[in-house]
Amino acid sequence: MRASVDVSPPTRTGTSSLWRDGVRRLLRNRLAVSGGVVIVLLCVVAIFADFLAPLPYTKTNFGRLNEGPSRDFPLGSDQLGRDMFSRMIYGARVSMLVGLGAQVIVVLIGVPIGALSGYVGGRVDLFLTRFIDVMYAFPRLLFVILVMSMLGAGLFNIFIAIGLTGWVGIARQTRAQVLSIKEKEFVDGARALGAGFSRLLVRHVLPNALTPIVVAVTFGIPEAIFTEAALSFIGVGINPPTPSWGQMVGEGQQYIRSYWHLCVFPSIAIAITMLSFTFFGDGVRDALDPKLK
């Protein structure tokens, strides 16, 4: 009589308990909660930008150029008389789209490569590891600028450029997790009962490797936002007249002595966004660390 062996991965009890405890610890972290609230507000602004912006971001008023903050223009007007407040709102949409869209590409590239490298091992692991090391050796920002120079400016091209250069870190973390998890008893039991390669990897290994992936994505979003701002600052990012915070800083930095509002407000928006994601990412990392009580 064949003995029954329980080989179900700890995804319904142990892992779910870990996530519940993680959420509980995250909610006790005030900085992380504050960052999460700001992120939610930014997402709301990005989604409802068409309703929240008082004026179209392309509407010009050549009679009111470079005005400071006033009742009509809460954050002032730019060189073409466009409302800075409206452009800042639409700039939030660009930043959130870049941050989230680029991370989707990063996950779709980095997680399969890291999982395949860690699980298969041998020559496949050696080849993929060396390939990851070669990609990691390139200065990322310069590589992104090179890709953008080849593809041209545009939102979709920014997704591609950041995705093609940003997957290395998440691939290395996924590989390290898979190397550890594939030696667990429940994986050996599932393999002994005849589970195939794809079932083992997708059903048993990857669900238990989600913690570092979630943390990596949380930190990757602000990095992608900052990369887009840097690209737009030097003129190879978003195509005008679509507003981008980095583009607005780049256009206004030469007027900082006389029209300070042109670059100060977009810079503050970038700083607040980066800080919010950093606080939230730190909180997620601490909350999902099983060593913390």
XYZ file of C-alpha atoms in Angstrom:
293
model
C 0.000 0.000 0.000
C 1.440 3.284 -1.075
C 1.935 5.760 1.738
C 0.573 9.205 1.182
C 3.101 11.995 1.416
C 2.162 15.636 1.938
C 4.217 17.638 -0.534
C 2.060 20.724 -0.758
C 4.232 23.857 -0.600
C 3.787 26.167 2.365
C 1.827 28.699 0.367
C -1.577 28.412 2.031
C -0.542 28.289 5.699
C 3.036 29.360 6.373
C 3.339 31.807 3.507
C -0.136 33.281 3.989
C 0.622 33.715 7.679
C 3.872 35.446 6.756
C 1.984 37.859 4.517
C -0.610 38.585 7.196
C 2.101 39.230 9.761
C 3.928 41.351 7.226
C 0.873 43.526 6.594
C 0.418 43.911 10.346
C 4.027 45.013 10.807
C 3.783 47.311 7.802
C 0.756 49.105 9.254
C 2.689 49.725 12.469
C 5.441 51.498 10.536
C 4.389 55.148 10.405
C 6.895 56.192 7.758
C 5.864 53.320 5.513
C 2.176 54.117 5.963
C 2.831 57.800 5.224
C 4.727 56.851 2.081
C 1.921 54.502 1.051
C -0.684 57.231 1.494
C 1.317 59.600 -0.722
C 1.717 56.846 -3.334
C -2.038 56.227 -3.345
C -2.675 59.960 -3.751
C -0.214 60.097 -6.656
C -1.992 57.177 -8.305
C -5.358 58.923 -7.879
C -3.934 62.138 -9.349
C -2.438 60.210 -12.274
C -5.689 58.368 -13.034
C -7.986 61.385 -12.720
C -5.605 64.004 -14.128
C -8.120 64.985 -16.820
C -10.656 65.909 -14.121
C -8.293 67.382 -11.525
C -6.272 69.676 -13.792
C -7.939 73.113 -14.000
C -6.539 73.760 -17.512
C -5.273 71.640 -20.403
C -1.511 71.211 -20.160
C -1.105 72.597 -23.706
C -3.173 75.775 -23.166
C -0.941 78.834 -23.582
C -1.396 82.429 -22.475
C 1.273 84.638 -24.029
C 0.072 87.582 -22.001
C 1.100 85.916 -18.742
C 4.532 84.389 -19.233
C 6.728 83.196 -16.350
C 4.360 84.460 -13.667
C 4.920 83.423 -10.073
C 2.316 81.643 -7.947
C -0.977 83.513 -7.879
C -4.712 82.913 -7.558
C -5.063 82.143 -11.264
C -1.878 80.035 -11.399
C -1.314 78.373 -7.979
C 2.183 77.219 -9.002
C 2.858 79.949 -11.558
C 3.087 79.815 -15.335
C 5.933 78.716 -17.605
C 7.715 80.262 -20.574
C 4.658 79.802 -22.800
C 2.107 80.916 -20.227
C 0.960 77.368 -19.457
C -0.407 76.570 -16.007
C 2.338 74.874 -13.971
C -0.196 73.270 -11.625
C -1.975 71.511 -14.493
C 1.313 70.378 -15.996
C 2.448 69.056 -12.627
C -0.729 66.968 -12.376
C -0.200 65.463 -15.825
C 3.476 64.975 -14.978
C 2.387 62.680 -12.133
C 0.631 60.481 -14.696
C 3.821 60.156 -16.739
C 5.917 59.349 -13.671
C 3.548 56.668 -12.366
C 3.148 55.113 -15.807
C 6.914 54.910 -16.219
C 7.457 53.543 -12.717
C 4.825 50.820 -12.976
C 5.151 50.023 -16.685
C 8.927 49.662 -16.570
C 8.704 47.313 -13.586
C 6.311 45.054 -15.474
C 8.962 44.622 -18.172
C 11.681 44.172 -15.541
C 9.715 41.388 -13.840
C 8.841 39.679 -17.118
C 12.536 39.546 -18.073
C 14.357 39.218 -14.756
C 12.201 36.666 -12.907
C 12.213 33.960 -15.650
C 15.962 34.349 -16.218
C 16.763 34.219 -12.505
C 14.402 31.304 -11.875
C 15.740 29.293 -14.808
C 19.326 29.965 -13.800
C 18.810 28.974 -10.182
C 16.636 25.928 -10.763
C 18.377 24.270 -13.720
C 21.939 24.920 -12.554
C 24.946 23.496 -14.367
C 26.008 25.057 -17.640
C 22.722 26.929 -17.991
C 23.312 28.614 -14.645
C 26.931 29.375 -15.551
C 25.964 30.915 -18.900
C 23.093 32.992 -17.512
C 25.143 34.115 -14.509
C 27.962 35.320 -16.734
C 25.428 37.091 -18.952
C 23.912 38.784 -15.884
C 27.387 39.826 -14.724
C 28.158 41.343 -18.125
C 24.903 43.309 -18.096
C 25.556 44.404 -14.516
C 28.968 45.772 -15.528
C 27.429 48.405 -17.828
C 26.737 51.818 -16.231
C 22.970 51.686 -16.200
C 22.133 55.331 -16.853
C 24.597 55.533 -19.736
C 23.179 52.311 -21.159
C 19.638 53.720 -20.917
C 20.752 56.922 -22.675
C 22.342 54.819 -25.432
C 19.169 52.794 -25.915
C 17.045 55.959 -25.972
C 19.397 57.503 -28.531
C 18.792 54.477 -30.741
C 15.025 54.239 -30.219
C 14.222 57.948 -29.946
C 12.276 59.866 -27.316
C 8.850 58.680 -26.228
C 6.990 57.063 -23.358
C 6.915 53.553 -24.845
C 10.622 53.700 -25.661
C 11.352 54.666 -22.049
C 9.541 51.502 -20.933
C 11.748 49.440 -23.227
C 14.997 51.204 -22.278
C 14.458 50.920 -18.521
C 13.120 47.372 -18.797
C 16.069 46.151 -20.882
C 18.584 47.558 -18.412
C 16.816 47.183 -15.055
C 16.133 43.440 -14.865
C 19.612 42.444 -13.658
C 19.081 43.059 -9.946
C 15.769 41.216 -9.720
C 17.217 38.324 -11.733
C 20.062 37.905 -9.240
C 17.709 38.013 -6.266
C 15.327 35.510 -7.873
C 18.210 33.151 -8.623
C 19.420 33.286 -5.019
C 15.937 32.509 -3.685
C 15.362 29.657 -6.128
C 18.738 28.108 -5.271
C 17.629 27.933 -1.647
C 14.016 26.859 -2.137
C 14.660 24.080 -4.668
C 16.469 22.079 -1.940
C 13.475 22.131 0.412
C 11.697 18.915 1.375
C 8.363 19.791 -0.237
C 10.098 20.315 -3.587
C 11.863 16.944 -3.313
C 8.556 15.309 -2.394
C 6.750 16.855 -5.352
C 9.566 15.765 -7.654
C 9.402 12.218 -6.290
C 5.665 12.074 -7.012
C 6.288 12.968 -10.638
C 5.741 16.727 -10.803
C 7.241 18.107 -14.001
C 9.709 20.939 -14.428
C 7.173 23.665 -15.134
C 4.835 22.559 -12.328
C 7.677 22.458 -9.812
C 8.929 25.872 -10.776
C 5.604 27.673 -11.149
C 3.542 25.924 -8.462
C 6.085 25.149 -5.754
C 9.219 27.295 -6.105
C 8.274 30.746 -7.397
C 5.317 31.359 -5.024
C 7.731 30.943 -2.116
C 10.254 33.331 -3.673
C 7.887 36.294 -3.942
C 9.148 38.235 -0.931
C 12.430 39.563 -2.437
C 10.690 40.080 -5.778
C 8.025 42.294 -4.171
C 10.698 44.260 -2.313
C 12.788 44.653 -5.480
C 9.785 45.954 -7.425
C 8.958 48.399 -4.629
C 12.447 49.879 -4.815
C 12.569 49.632 -8.610
C 9.599 51.944 -9.155
C 11.267 55.116 -7.764
C 14.472 54.204 -9.575
C 12.556 54.059 -12.857
C 10.845 57.386 -12.070
C 14.194 59.019 -11.370
C 15.669 57.538 -14.564
C 12.807 58.971 -16.605
C 13.306 62.357 -14.940
C 17.015 62.254 -15.799
C 16.286 61.311 -19.412
C 13.687 64.054 -19.785
C 16.037 66.539 -18.104
C 18.652 66.027 -20.846
C 16.029 65.977 -23.614
C 15.896 62.279 -24.592
C 12.851 61.278 -22.538
C 9.262 62.419 -22.989
C 8.398 64.257 -26.187
C 7.040 67.797 -25.688
C 4.414 69.072 -25.123
C 3.608 66.082 -22.882
C 4.665 67.274 -19.419
C 7.253 65.424 -17.371
C 8.699 66.559 -14.064
C 12.249 65.980 -15.271
C 11.552 67.834 -18.497
C 10.080 70.752 -16.554
C 13.181 70.926 -14.340
C 15.415 70.834 -17.413
C 13.506 73.620 -19.145
C 13.397 75.834 -16.065
C 16.867 75.329 -14.594
C 18.374 78.106 -16.712
C 15.832 80.563 -15.241
C 16.267 79.542 -11.611
C 17.654 82.937 -10.548
C 14.774 84.922 -11.983
C 11.862 82.434 -12.236
C 12.572 79.966 -9.457
C 9.150 78.328 -9.566
C 9.796 76.778 -12.983
C 12.125 74.113 -11.595
C 11.622 74.211 -7.820
C 8.075 72.783 -7.789
C 8.832 69.863 -10.174
C 11.991 69.116 -8.163
C 9.954 69.011 -4.949
C 7.463 66.636 -6.619
C 10.284 64.291 -7.661
C 11.818 64.405 -4.175
C 8.503 63.679 -2.429
C 7.772 60.787 -4.788
C 11.225 59.266 -4.291
C 11.003 59.616 -0.506
C 7.514 58.103 -0.401
C 8.535 55.024 -2.368
C 11.734 54.712 -0.335
C 9.861 54.839 2.986
C 7.267 52.384 1.698
C 9.937 50.071 0.270
C 11.863 50.080 3.547
C 8.652 49.247 5.381
C 7.816 46.390 3.008
C 11.322 44.973 3.327
C 11.216 45.100 7.127
C 7.666 43.755 7.285
C 8.396 40.742 5.094
C 11.623 39.815 6.880
C 10.752 36.649 8.836
C 13.642 37.278 11.239
C 11.918 40.364 12.632
C 9.405 39.949 15.437
